[in-house]
XYZ file of C-alpha atoms in Angstrom:
738
model
C 45.638 -44.631 -55.067
C 42.892 -43.520 -57.451
C 40.278 -45.305 -55.302
C 41.489 -43.507 -52.134
C 41.365 -40.112 -53.904
C 37.859 -40.812 -55.175
C 36.692 -41.863 -51.702
C 38.134 -38.688 -50.170
C 36.379 -36.554 -52.762
C 33.037 -38.232 -52.046
C 33.419 -37.724 -48.281
C 34.356 -34.051 -48.824
C 31.292 -33.467 -51.027
C 29.053 -35.149 -48.416
C 30.503 -33.046 -45.614
C 29.965 -29.843 -47.629
C 26.383 -30.965 -48.259
C 25.750 -31.543 -44.529
C 27.291 -28.186 -43.563
C 25.320 -26.366 -46.253
C 22.102 -28.102 -45.110
C 22.752 -27.171 -41.463
C 23.555 -23.560 -42.471
C 20.312 -23.238 -44.386
C 18.254 -24.603 -41.488
C 20.107 -22.337 -39.009
C 19.470 -19.294 -41.193
C 15.772 -20.142 -41.578
C 15.262 -20.610 -37.833
C 17.278 -17.498 -37.003
C 15.288 -15.311 -39.390
C 11.997 -16.827 -38.256
C 12.932 -16.238 -34.614
C 13.773 -12.591 -35.291
C 10.402 -12.061 -36.969
C 8.647 -13.621 -33.964
C 10.538 -11.256 -31.644
C 9.410 -8.282 -33.718
C 5.823 -9.544 -33.428
C 6.370 -10.135 -29.665
C 5.621 -13.855 -29.832
C 8.381 -14.396 -27.307
C 7.493 -17.939 -26.156
C 7.635 -19.366 -29.693
C 10.794 -17.423 -30.524
C 12.483 -18.752 -27.356
C 11.931 -22.358 -28.416
C 13.538 -21.663 -31.816
C 16.639 -19.997 -30.336
C 17.011 -22.725 -27.714
C 17.178 -25.217 -30.618
C 19.825 -23.061 -32.324
C 21.810 -22.857 -29.079
C 22.005 -26.659 -28.945
C 23.647 -26.693 -32.353
C 26.054 -23.806 -31.628
C 26.640 -23.327 -27.875
C 29.514 -20.915 -28.501
C 27.439 -18.460 -30.527
C 27.262 -15.296 -28.394
C 24.494 -13.861 -30.564
C 22.238 -16.886 -30.012
C 23.036 -16.782 -26.265
C 22.032 -13.125 -26.240
C 18.725 -13.874 -27.995
C 17.923 -16.679 -25.515
C 18.791 -14.472 -22.532
C 16.723 -11.590 -23.854
C 13.714 -13.875 -24.437
C 13.916 -15.434 -20.967
C 13.757 -11.901 -19.534
C 10.423 -11.392 -21.339
C 8.893 -14.485 -19.743
C 6.609 -14.328 -16.723
C 8.124 -17.043 -14.531
C 11.596 -17.898 -15.904
C 13.402 -14.555 -15.975
C 16.388 -15.737 -13.925
C 17.212 -18.407 -16.524
C 18.488 -15.521 -18.622
C 21.603 -15.055 -16.461
C 23.944 -17.816 -17.771
C 23.061 -17.050 -21.401
C 23.646 -13.315 -21.010
C 26.913 -13.981 -19.163
C 28.108 -15.975 -22.211
C 26.922 -13.198 -24.526
C 28.884 -10.563 -22.569
C 32.142 -12.460 -23.216
C 31.935 -11.635 -26.938
C 30.391 -8.191 -27.345
C 30.926 -6.297 -30.582
C 30.288 -2.658 -31.431
C 29.548 -3.574 -35.066
C 26.709 -5.921 -34.169
C 24.377 -6.927 -37.027
C 21.063 -7.818 -35.403
C 19.374 -9.570 -38.336
C 22.420 -11.292 -39.842
C 22.470 -15.066 -39.132
C 26.234 -15.185 -39.571
C 26.729 -12.733 -36.682
C 28.556 -14.559 -33.868
C 29.009 -11.619 -31.503
C 26.537 -10.036 -29.096
C 25.379 -6.388 -28.931
C 26.446 -3.852 -26.316
C 22.935 -4.067 -24.865
C 23.922 -7.481 -23.458
C 25.435 -5.561 -20.522
C 22.105 -3.808 -19.944
C 20.019 -6.995 -19.974
C 22.487 -8.897 -17.785
C 22.302 -6.031 -15.274
C 18.490 -6.353 -15.302
C 18.728 -10.100 -14.671
C 21.202 -9.612 -11.800
C 18.858 -7.033 -10.283
C 15.910 -9.460 -10.419
C 18.148 -12.022 -8.653
C 18.925 -9.511 -5.845
C 22.567 -9.330 -6.984
C 22.500 -5.556 -6.698
C 26.280 -4.957 -6.727
C 26.659 -7.009 -9.931
C 23.690 -5.188 -11.449
C 25.210 -1.792 -10.669
C 28.530 -2.894 -12.160
C 26.968 -3.903 -15.490
C 24.627 -0.905 -15.616
C 27.725 1.279 -15.197
C 29.519 -0.694 -17.904
C 26.615 -0.218 -20.293
C 26.349 3.467 -19.399
C 29.872 4.080 -20.754
C 28.745 2.835 -24.193
C 25.782 5.256 -24.501
C 26.198 8.362 -26.644
C 25.853 11.587 -24.672
C 23.018 12.727 -26.930
C 20.953 9.646 -26.070
C 19.407 11.377 -23.075
C 16.423 9.027 -22.678
C 18.575 5.881 -22.474
C 20.949 7.528 -20.001
C 17.953 8.557 -17.897
C 16.505 5.026 -17.951
C 19.803 3.420 -16.903
C 20.264 5.931 -14.078
C 16.744 5.200 -12.857
C 17.387 1.443 -12.843
C 20.623 1.988 -10.948
C 18.597 3.875 -8.356
C 16.296 0.819 -8.109
C 19.316 -1.335 -7.303
C 20.567 1.058 -4.633
C 17.088 1.176 -3.088
C 16.946 -2.610 -3.198
C 20.234 -2.912 -1.304
C 18.890 -0.709 1.494
C 15.412 -2.250 1.736
C 16.597 -5.868 1.723
C 19.023 -5.087 4.559
C 16.083 -3.997 6.722
C 13.250 -6.470 5.992
C 9.827 -5.812 7.485
C 8.270 -8.515 9.714
C 5.503 -9.421 7.267
C 4.165 -12.948 6.856
C 3.259 -13.525 3.201
C 0.937 -16.390 2.263
C -0.158 -17.654 -1.134
C -3.984 -17.828 -1.133
C -3.787 -21.349 -2.537
C -5.451 -23.444 -5.199
C -8.987 -22.297 -4.457
C -8.014 -18.778 -5.589
C -4.894 -19.094 -7.743
C -4.503 -21.139 -10.906
C -1.680 -22.087 -13.320
C -2.591 -18.900 -15.199
C -2.326 -15.218 -14.296
C -4.418 -14.250 -11.231
C -4.244 -10.658 -10.074
C -5.975 -7.389 -9.091
C -7.730 -8.639 -5.919
C -10.432 -6.522 -4.301
C -12.295 -7.253 -1.063
C -15.455 -6.123 0.657
C -14.932 -4.232 3.916
C -15.950 -7.295 5.953
C -13.558 -9.538 3.936
C -16.344 -11.981 3.148
C -15.941 -11.700 -0.628
C -12.796 -11.610 -2.747
C -13.053 -10.581 -6.398
C -10.111 -10.811 -8.805
C -9.031 -11.021 -12.436
C -7.884 -14.307 -13.966
C -6.618 -15.493 -17.347
C -7.837 -19.065 -16.871
C -10.441 -20.492 -19.248
C -13.596 -18.453 -18.740
C -16.298 -17.063 -20.989
C -15.965 -18.639 -24.426
C -13.844 -21.544 -23.165
C -10.862 -22.828 -25.108
C -11.596 -20.787 -28.215
C -11.573 -17.435 -26.424
C -7.839 -16.676 -26.604
C -5.563 -13.910 -27.789
C -3.015 -14.288 -30.607
C -0.390 -15.425 -28.093
C -2.836 -18.150 -26.944
C -3.610 -16.567 -23.572
C -7.193 -16.683 -22.330
C -9.077 -13.422 -22.197
C -9.389 -11.758 -18.778
C -12.509 -12.552 -16.749
C -13.657 -11.559 -13.269
C -13.926 -14.339 -10.667
C -14.875 -14.368 -6.990
C -14.510 -16.441 -3.822
C -16.418 -16.433 -0.529
C -14.709 -16.749 2.826
C -15.746 -19.943 4.597
C -16.357 -20.147 8.375
C -12.888 -21.656 8.894
C -11.256 -18.624 7.242
C -10.316 -20.347 3.978
C -11.664 -19.366 0.578
C -14.235 -21.244 -1.463
C -13.447 -22.449 -4.958
C -13.371 -19.533 -7.386
C -16.488 -18.927 -9.476
C -16.829 -16.965 -12.702
C -19.128 -13.932 -12.360
C -20.973 -15.043 -15.458
C -22.184 -13.427 -18.673
C -23.850 -10.411 -17.077
C -20.465 -8.995 -16.050
C -18.036 -10.974 -18.228
C -18.068 -11.151 -22.016
C -15.927 -12.744 -24.738
C -13.627 -9.725 -24.410
C -11.444 -8.532 -21.512
C -12.999 -7.597 -18.153
C -10.834 -6.876 -15.108
C -11.460 -5.970 -11.479
C -10.235 -2.520 -10.528
C -12.187 -1.488 -7.421
C -15.208 -1.981 -5.180
C -17.286 0.096 -2.797
C -16.757 -0.718 0.877
C -20.171 -2.346 1.220
C -19.619 -4.563 -1.812
C -22.564 -3.158 -3.791
C -20.613 -1.427 -6.589
C -17.946 -3.144 -8.674
C -15.602 -1.077 -10.839
C -14.584 -2.886 -14.012
C -11.939 -2.224 -16.656
C -13.116 -2.850 -20.227
C -11.442 -2.074 -23.528
C -14.112 -1.741 -26.200
C -12.574 0.714 -28.671
C -8.903 0.352 -27.843
C -8.859 3.222 -25.331
C -9.547 1.323 -22.106
C -12.160 2.670 -19.717
C -13.749 2.471 -16.276
C -17.168 0.830 -15.986
C -19.429 0.164 -13.010
C -21.663 -2.802 -12.166
C -24.168 -2.588 -9.305
C -25.487 -5.357 -7.079
C -29.271 -5.444 -7.263
C -30.394 -8.068 -4.795
C -28.417 -11.155 -5.787
C -27.705 -10.039 -9.359
C -24.954 -7.835 -10.739
C -25.951 -5.398 -13.450
C -24.229 -5.232 -16.813
C -21.229 -2.854 -16.511
C -21.920 0.668 -17.746
C -19.284 3.254 -18.627
C -18.832 5.987 -16.032
C -19.550 9.598 -16.871
C -21.394 9.223 -20.182
C -24.941 10.132 -19.145
C -26.310 13.444 -20.535
C -26.190 15.214 -17.148
C -22.581 14.172 -16.416
C -19.837 16.791 -16.584
C -17.000 14.515 -15.484
C -14.057 13.499 -17.640
C -13.246 10.254 -15.824
C -13.191 8.396 -19.138
C -11.404 9.992 -22.087
C -9.756 8.840 -25.289
C -6.684 8.057 -23.178
C -6.055 4.934 -21.104
C -7.924 4.753 -17.775
C -6.744 1.618 -15.978
C -7.826 1.507 -12.347
C -10.312 3.065 -9.909
C -11.414 2.954 -6.292
C -13.966 4.865 -4.231
C -13.798 6.130 -0.655
C -15.908 4.388 1.983
C -18.381 7.280 2.059
C -18.703 7.205 -1.715
C -17.677 10.852 -1.952
C -14.325 10.570 -3.757
C -13.265 8.462 -6.723
C -9.549 7.876 -7.354
C -8.479 6.596 -10.762
C -5.515 6.225 -13.111
C -5.060 7.802 -16.541
C -2.237 8.511 -18.982
C -4.039 11.571 -20.392
C -2.143 14.637 -21.545
C -1.236 17.240 -18.963
C -0.146 14.746 -16.334
C 3.125 14.703 -14.429
C 4.466 11.671 -16.277
C 3.260 8.342 -17.680
C 0.225 7.122 -15.784
C -0.965 9.448 -13.004
C -3.523 9.159 -10.209
C -6.481 11.551 -10.383
C -9.586 12.095 -8.275
C -13.177 13.201 -8.771
C -15.529 14.282 -5.982
C -19.266 13.708 -5.705
C -21.185 16.907 -6.470
C -24.353 17.929 -4.589
C -26.425 16.626 -7.511
C -24.916 13.153 -7.131
C -22.713 13.419 -10.243
C -18.926 13.246 -10.397
C -16.832 16.380 -10.783
C -14.082 17.011 -13.308
C -10.848 15.128 -12.672
C -8.086 16.629 -10.537
C -4.472 15.386 -10.585
C -3.234 14.398 -7.108
C -0.081 16.414 -7.740
C 3.693 15.869 -7.592
C 3.765 14.559 -4.025
C 1.987 11.374 -5.179
C 2.647 11.328 -8.930
C 6.158 11.146 -10.421
C 7.640 11.356 -13.944
C 7.206 7.555 -13.980
C 4.083 5.381 -13.865
C 1.681 5.252 -10.917
C -1.155 2.723 -10.804
C -3.670 0.757 -8.699
C -4.803 3.276 -6.029
C -6.716 1.984 -2.999
C -8.186 4.359 -0.423
C -8.555 2.693 2.968
C -11.921 2.916 4.795
C -10.255 5.334 7.218
C -10.669 7.884 4.413
C -7.132 9.290 4.656
C -4.638 6.513 3.832
C -3.976 5.895 0.146
C -2.067 2.864 -1.130
C -0.799 2.755 -4.709
C 1.951 1.282 -6.878
C 4.715 3.316 -8.503
C 7.859 2.904 -10.573
C 9.122 6.151 -9.085
C 9.638 7.357 -5.520
C 11.869 4.834 -3.733
C 10.988 1.735 -5.746
C 13.314 -1.272 -5.595
C 12.318 -2.427 -9.074
C 9.314 -2.152 -11.357
C 6.109 -1.288 -9.527
C 6.482 -1.104 -5.751
C 3.652 -0.584 -3.261
C 3.605 2.723 -1.389
C 1.299 4.450 1.063
C 0.571 8.060 1.918
C -1.954 9.875 4.090
C -3.889 13.082 3.583
C -3.824 15.846 6.167
C -4.910 19.497 6.231
C -1.945 20.556 4.094
C -2.257 17.785 1.491
C -0.635 14.397 0.930
C 2.366 13.274 2.948
C 5.502 12.042 1.170
C 4.777 8.408 0.135
C 6.558 5.600 1.984
C 7.651 2.244 0.568
C 5.838 -0.700 2.206
C 9.213 -2.417 2.338
C 10.684 -5.816 1.616
C 9.418 -8.587 1.367
C 6.032 -7.185 0.284
C 7.955 -5.353 -2.404
C 10.404 -7.280 -4.577
C 12.691 -6.592 -7.525
C 9.777 -7.266 -9.913
C 6.295 -5.750 -10.170
C 4.227 -5.685 -6.975
C 0.836 -4.147 -7.537
C -2.934 -4.204 -6.867
C -2.684 -3.823 -3.083
C -5.820 -3.649 -0.932
C -6.003 -3.723 2.856
C -8.436 -5.008 5.469
C -10.378 -2.545 7.596
C -8.262 -3.220 10.688
C -5.021 -2.760 8.744
C -3.739 -6.218 9.718
C -4.065 -7.975 6.365
C -3.343 -6.960 2.800
C -4.062 -8.683 -0.497
C -1.911 -8.073 -3.567
C -0.539 -9.570 -6.794
C 3.060 -10.621 -7.293
C 5.534 -12.932 -9.099
C 7.188 -15.059 -6.390
C 8.896 -18.395 -5.924
C 6.402 -21.201 -5.413
C 3.615 -19.532 -7.378
C 0.838 -21.644 -8.863
C 1.625 -20.353 -12.334
C 2.135 -16.778 -13.412
C 1.077 -13.889 -11.152
C -0.587 -15.129 -7.979
C -2.624 -13.428 -5.263
C -1.025 -13.276 -1.830
C -2.031 -12.175 1.642
C 0.394 -10.271 3.859
C -0.091 -10.300 7.620
C 1.045 -6.943 9.007
C 2.022 -6.714 12.701
C 1.907 -2.900 12.904
C -0.910 -1.272 10.915
C -0.151 1.967 9.069
C -3.806 3.004 8.756
C -6.120 4.845 11.116
C -8.346 2.523 13.198
C -11.865 2.034 11.848
C -14.954 0.648 13.556
C -16.783 -1.673 11.173
C -20.507 -1.324 11.859
C -22.791 -3.937 10.301
C -26.560 -3.674 10.274
C -29.680 -5.219 8.814
C -32.929 -3.810 7.428
C -35.939 -6.039 6.643
C -39.579 -5.485 5.803
C -42.288 -6.770 8.151
C -44.181 -8.619 5.386
C -41.197 -9.879 3.413
C -41.622 -7.412 0.537
C -38.492 -6.126 -1.242
C -36.763 -3.198 0.377
C -37.319 0.245 -1.182
C -34.724 1.178 -3.778
C -34.322 4.661 -2.281
C -33.423 3.271 1.147
C -30.084 4.214 2.603
C -28.359 4.580 5.956
C -26.882 7.938 6.948
C -24.181 8.187 9.610
C -23.530 11.757 10.780
C -20.511 12.590 12.933
C -21.758 14.512 15.972
C -18.686 16.715 16.281
C -17.937 17.581 12.657
C -21.354 17.223 11.057
C -19.833 15.140 8.251
C -22.392 12.685 6.897
C -21.815 9.417 5.057
C -24.527 7.532 3.202
C -24.431 3.745 2.910
C -26.372 1.560 0.516
C -28.408 -1.399 1.744
C -28.336 -4.679 -0.175
C -31.928 -4.859 -1.378
C -31.953 -8.651 -1.187
C -30.264 -9.457 2.119
C -30.883 -6.108 3.813
C -27.296 -6.033 4.978
C -25.146 -2.899 5.023
C -21.659 -2.060 6.222
C -20.385 1.289 7.486
C -16.816 2.099 8.474
C -16.623 4.874 11.050
C -14.156 6.463 13.419
C -13.895 4.514 16.672
C -14.996 5.881 20.018
C -17.081 8.671 18.432
C -20.739 9.677 18.517
C -22.805 9.414 15.332
C -26.409 9.963 14.406
C -27.540 6.716 12.825
C -30.564 7.327 10.583
C -32.656 5.149 8.271
C -33.952 7.192 5.340
C -36.418 6.280 2.592
C -37.171 8.758 -0.160
C -35.502 11.542 1.805
C -37.638 10.924 4.914
C -36.053 9.805 8.169
C -37.970 6.773 9.451
C -35.697 6.058 12.386
C -32.659 7.600 13.992
C -30.637 7.166 17.117
C -27.495 8.563 18.678
C -24.841 5.829 18.833
C -21.268 5.680 19.983
C -18.844 3.553 18.020
C -16.691 1.162 20.038
C -13.017 1.601 20.675
C -11.133 -0.543 18.160
C -8.633 -2.984 19.617
C -6.245 -4.156 16.906
C -5.872 -7.470 18.731
C -9.417 -8.269 17.641
C -8.723 -8.586 13.915
C -11.641 -8.012 11.616
C -14.181 -7.719 14.409
C -17.587 -6.465 13.365
C -19.979 -4.546 15.578
C -23.639 -5.287 14.971
C -26.227 -2.528 15.005
C -29.871 -3.085 15.882
C -32.021 -4.737 13.234
C -34.546 -2.410 11.581
C -37.950 -3.794 10.548
C -39.831 -1.552 8.097
C -43.619 -1.723 8.280
C -44.907 0.851 5.832
C -43.889 4.211 7.249
C -43.299 2.853 10.750
C -40.247 1.141 12.135
C -39.599 -1.551 14.715
C -36.174 -1.959 16.257
C -34.866 -5.330 17.363
C -32.039 -5.222 19.831
C -30.654 -8.705 19.223
C -31.394 -9.522 15.601
C -29.105 -12.179 14.161
C -27.244 -11.010 11.070
C -26.616 -13.384 8.183
C -23.014 -14.563 7.775
C -22.688 -12.931 4.367
C -24.379 -10.600 1.929
C -25.751 -13.298 -0.354
C -29.344 -13.243 0.854
C -29.211 -15.731 3.729
C -32.263 -16.211 5.939
C -32.469 -13.750 8.806
C -33.481 -14.952 12.268
C -34.822 -12.321 14.632
C -36.340 -12.353 18.104
C -39.661 -10.639 18.903
C -39.212 -6.928 19.509
C -39.015 -5.743 23.077
C -41.380 -3.069 24.390
C -39.525 0.194 24.810
C -39.138 1.199 28.417
C -38.937 4.679 29.871
C -35.811 5.403 31.863
C -36.357 4.596 35.520
C -33.622 6.714 36.985
C -33.820 9.632 37.117
C -37.592 9.948 36.974
C -39.656 12.379 34.979
C -39.509 15.770 36.789
C -43.270 16.101 36.209
C -44.014 12.747 37.818
C -45.654 13.301 41.253
C -44.079 10.037 42.419
C -40.615 11.426 41.801
C -38.995 11.853 45.259
C -36.852 14.657 43.844
C -39.885 16.675 42.745
C -40.205 20.013 44.597
C -42.532 19.629 47.587
C -44.771 22.515 46.550
C -45.441 20.725 43.261
C -44.814 23.908 41.291
C -43.215 22.453 38.191
C -43.768 25.087 35.477
C -41.689 23.426 32.778
C -44.389 22.212 30.446
C -47.575 23.441 28.790
C -48.461 26.865 27.468
C -47.475 28.569 30.662
C -43.854 27.461 30.393
C -41.396 30.341 30.968
C -39.192 31.470 28.089
C -35.551 30.496 27.876
C -33.134 33.373 28.433
C -29.912 31.646 27.252
C -27.790 33.732 24.850
C -25.885 31.979 22.065
C -22.156 32.748 22.015
C -21.288 30.753 18.889
C -21.079 31.997 15.293
C -24.260 30.227 14.211
C -26.353 32.016 11.601
C -29.407 31.116 13.655
C -29.866 29.657 17.124
C -32.785 28.995 19.432
C -32.759 27.628 22.971
C -35.760 25.614 24.143
C -37.460 24.936 27.415
C -38.504 21.451 28.515
C -39.788 19.146 25.735
C -40.159 21.978 23.213
C -39.019 21.748 19.591
C -40.925 24.259 17.462
C -39.599 27.485 15.956
C -41.972 30.445 16.173
C -43.433 31.833 12.940
C -42.486 35.383 13.954
C -38.931 34.672 15.101
C -36.943 37.693 13.821
C -33.592 35.875 14.053
C -34.983 33.063 11.918
C -36.242 35.547 9.322
C -32.799 37.185 9.180
C -31.180 33.815 8.546
C -33.662 33.086 5.725
C -32.874 36.511 4.219
C -29.189 35.636 4.169
C -29.885 32.215 2.678
C -32.145 33.736 0.010
C -29.414 36.151 -1.012
C -26.918 33.305 -1.462
C -29.334 31.190 -3.503
C -30.395 34.023 -5.814
C -26.709 34.714 -6.557
C -26.357 31.108 -7.750
C -24.276 29.931 -4.816
C -24.552 26.335 -3.625
C -25.079 26.262 0.124
C -24.559 23.665 2.812
C -27.123 24.156 5.584
C -25.823 22.490 8.727
C -28.464 21.932 11.401
C -27.188 20.843 14.791
C -29.573 20.201 17.656
C -29.208 19.090 21.222
C -31.305 17.832 24.123
C -30.282 17.854 27.757
C -30.203 14.762 29.950
C -33.380 15.730 31.791
C -35.676 12.745 30.996
C -38.538 13.407 28.599
C -40.924 11.191 30.504
C -41.775 9.157 27.420
C -45.119 10.831 26.679
C -44.217 13.250 23.888
C -40.812 11.760 23.104
C -39.586 8.339 24.134
C -35.949 9.368 24.438
C -33.893 12.523 24.675
C -32.300 11.585 21.359
C -35.745 11.496 19.751
C -36.440 14.972 21.108
C -33.162 16.316 19.681
C -33.932 14.622 16.384
C -37.412 16.128 16.249
C -35.902 19.572 16.742
C -33.682 18.961 13.696
C -36.602 17.705 11.593
C -38.795 20.684 12.437
C -35.972 23.161 11.807
C -35.267 21.728 8.335
C -38.987 21.635 7.551
C -39.381 25.277 8.629
C -36.448 26.348 6.408
C -37.900 24.511 3.405
C -41.322 26.080 4.025
C -39.896 29.595 4.361
C -37.955 29.268 1.099
C -40.991 27.899 -0.715
C -43.040 30.861 0.468
C -40.417 33.102 -1.159
C -40.586 31.213 -4.444
C -37.225 29.434 -3.983
C -36.290 25.784 -4.381
C -33.784 23.784 -2.351
C -31.987 22.346 -5.404
C -28.768 24.186 -4.516
C -28.925 23.300 -0.820
C -27.180 20.374 0.821
C -28.845 19.818 4.211
C -26.571 18.297 6.852
C -28.380 17.318 10.056
C -26.937 15.942 13.243
C -28.118 15.889 16.802
C -26.884 14.864 20.214
C -27.698 14.545 23.901
C -25.345 16.510 26.144
C -25.054 18.222 29.511
C -24.764 17.223 33.151
C -26.485 14.145 34.534
C -29.955 14.957 35.833
C -30.281 15.072 39.626
C -33.948 15.906 40.001
C -33.173 19.621 40.258
C -34.783 21.007 37.129
C -36.475 23.937 38.881
C -33.377 25.109 40.699
C -30.987 24.618 37.761
C -33.280 25.110 34.769
C -30.892 27.498 32.997
C -28.006 25.012 33.414
C -29.942 22.279 31.626
C -31.386 24.624 28.997
C -27.881 25.422 27.759
C -28.129 21.987 26.126
C -31.622 22.444 24.666
C -31.088 24.126 21.320
C -31.195 24.250 17.541
C -28.387 25.960 15.637
C -28.114 26.576 11.893
C -24.905 27.328 9.993
C -24.793 28.461 6.354
C -21.659 27.285 4.544
C -20.453 27.112 0.957
C -21.161 23.730 -0.643
C -18.828 24.194 -3.597
C -16.453 21.196 -3.895
C -12.903 21.770 -2.769
């Protein structure tokens, strides 16, 4: 009997010892896990609480901690559901968060379970638990009530959008682009030959270059599109662009020559720019910090994303600066006449909401803006929206729909020129790791059609191209001009223009036009995805130019060898013939063609437009008379504007008729119209100089065209009909940015 009592006592002491030992270990792990949560080391904390759950599966508090931590993960959020369901079975109002002996779960378990249901597209269940949690919130806790109501709106939006899925085909870009780590923020060149993106795989600095949570620092990578349409293996952009700190892609010019980079040097986050010089990218430099800059693109606030319009005239970017509509807002700056950026302007409440907006992308059509938002009609987190600008402002944004948008964040959306393909970042089933980059094929484009014009400029002797070389495309109807940079190594440039329109295509070096021609862009057929239209190849030989009709463009902008055919001799038009040509059968029989030389009669056409100056010419004439009173009156008006400090846009529009030039003075009618524009601008500059004025505050816009009826050999009889299309007109307009 004594032996049995002694044995029982020993067993009891041992059991107490085991329980006490387990309790001490539980307490240590619980407290350590809570500290890790406070420090946001969620992955490590999750492993600790999973261990505790194995030892006490009925502990609602531990289940709550595990569920909460799964929700913070990047790829395993839905694993939170069974743990949070267990936690919700034992909720207590007197919850003690940091007490290891606490067995109950907090009221917030309802909130986090609702979030998990929402991510799993269980919208009705999510709404039920959001409503349940809402009843526990004190009426004075306005911010929490507002947040819950907003999330409930996400669920209602999700129900509607999922019921009406859009016919998109979404494809993971595969192993050559994506990795087991985070890959996001894709940007593409207008011709889709290069894809740049941000990745958290091992980059600059290798294994040692990691954050406190052991994630690699962000670096910028790129891929090239191969002839079969697939992407090459991703390459790091190297130490010129990347450093041992964070660098991220945020935008690119349409021609691929300017890369916008996010860098965080002093904890404020800012927008930097790197430029492609030949084959080399320059070291990123912060925007708006040069002495002559007045812009406030970068501030002490957080600037996260940027993009530039195809013409380079407008920069859209994101900032959380004071004075916004809420959270992160989208702003814009416009290019000033001096080439600098203006002060920032908020896009206003049509685009921006009280919630966060991010990742703007302006399509090459110049009017359609894509961006991500947590407001508007989002179905959860950031959704992708689009809007378009018209004369009255921005239209109400529209959700791109499911399945491009999901219940989680969908962001960094850029679109191809033809509007048929989009590239974006997302968390989805079957990803290679964390965020992956996807391509969406879109059956019905939402953008305006754009003609993608690709050209090539080379030097005759193989010397480098001039740094001040650019291509100017001027819309014949509106006079709007867009300048495009030329890759100084490959000579390649890309311009995105309106289809089926006339443009003046000009090659300028140092402000001098070396070549120009009137072109008409093709009609864009959306069935021909991504089709490029090749312009003539330009060969620079000093100050002269040769044009090659069928030059072969390189397949990319990486400096490939250019193969060209010998230039063809220009030919005069054969039909109709020169009206001065005695062999012309349509020439008047008496041979009295008085449409050239000093004895040419004066034009009597009267201008009925509101031009500040106009002059109508007779055959093959282009000069403005020194004593032209109308011209002097226009210069007087211009002088008055300049002396008052006004910035003026001088629009020069010229025209030539379709009566052939004959090829002696001018090879083409377009060349004649162009010469009229050149001489008019030169005469204006000379007149201002004679009055002691500079042209610093003048923005010259020049465009020319060939118009009028087809020539029928009847110049003498119908001279005044043709001369209606032989003119120079000048308009003086305000150049102040709108």
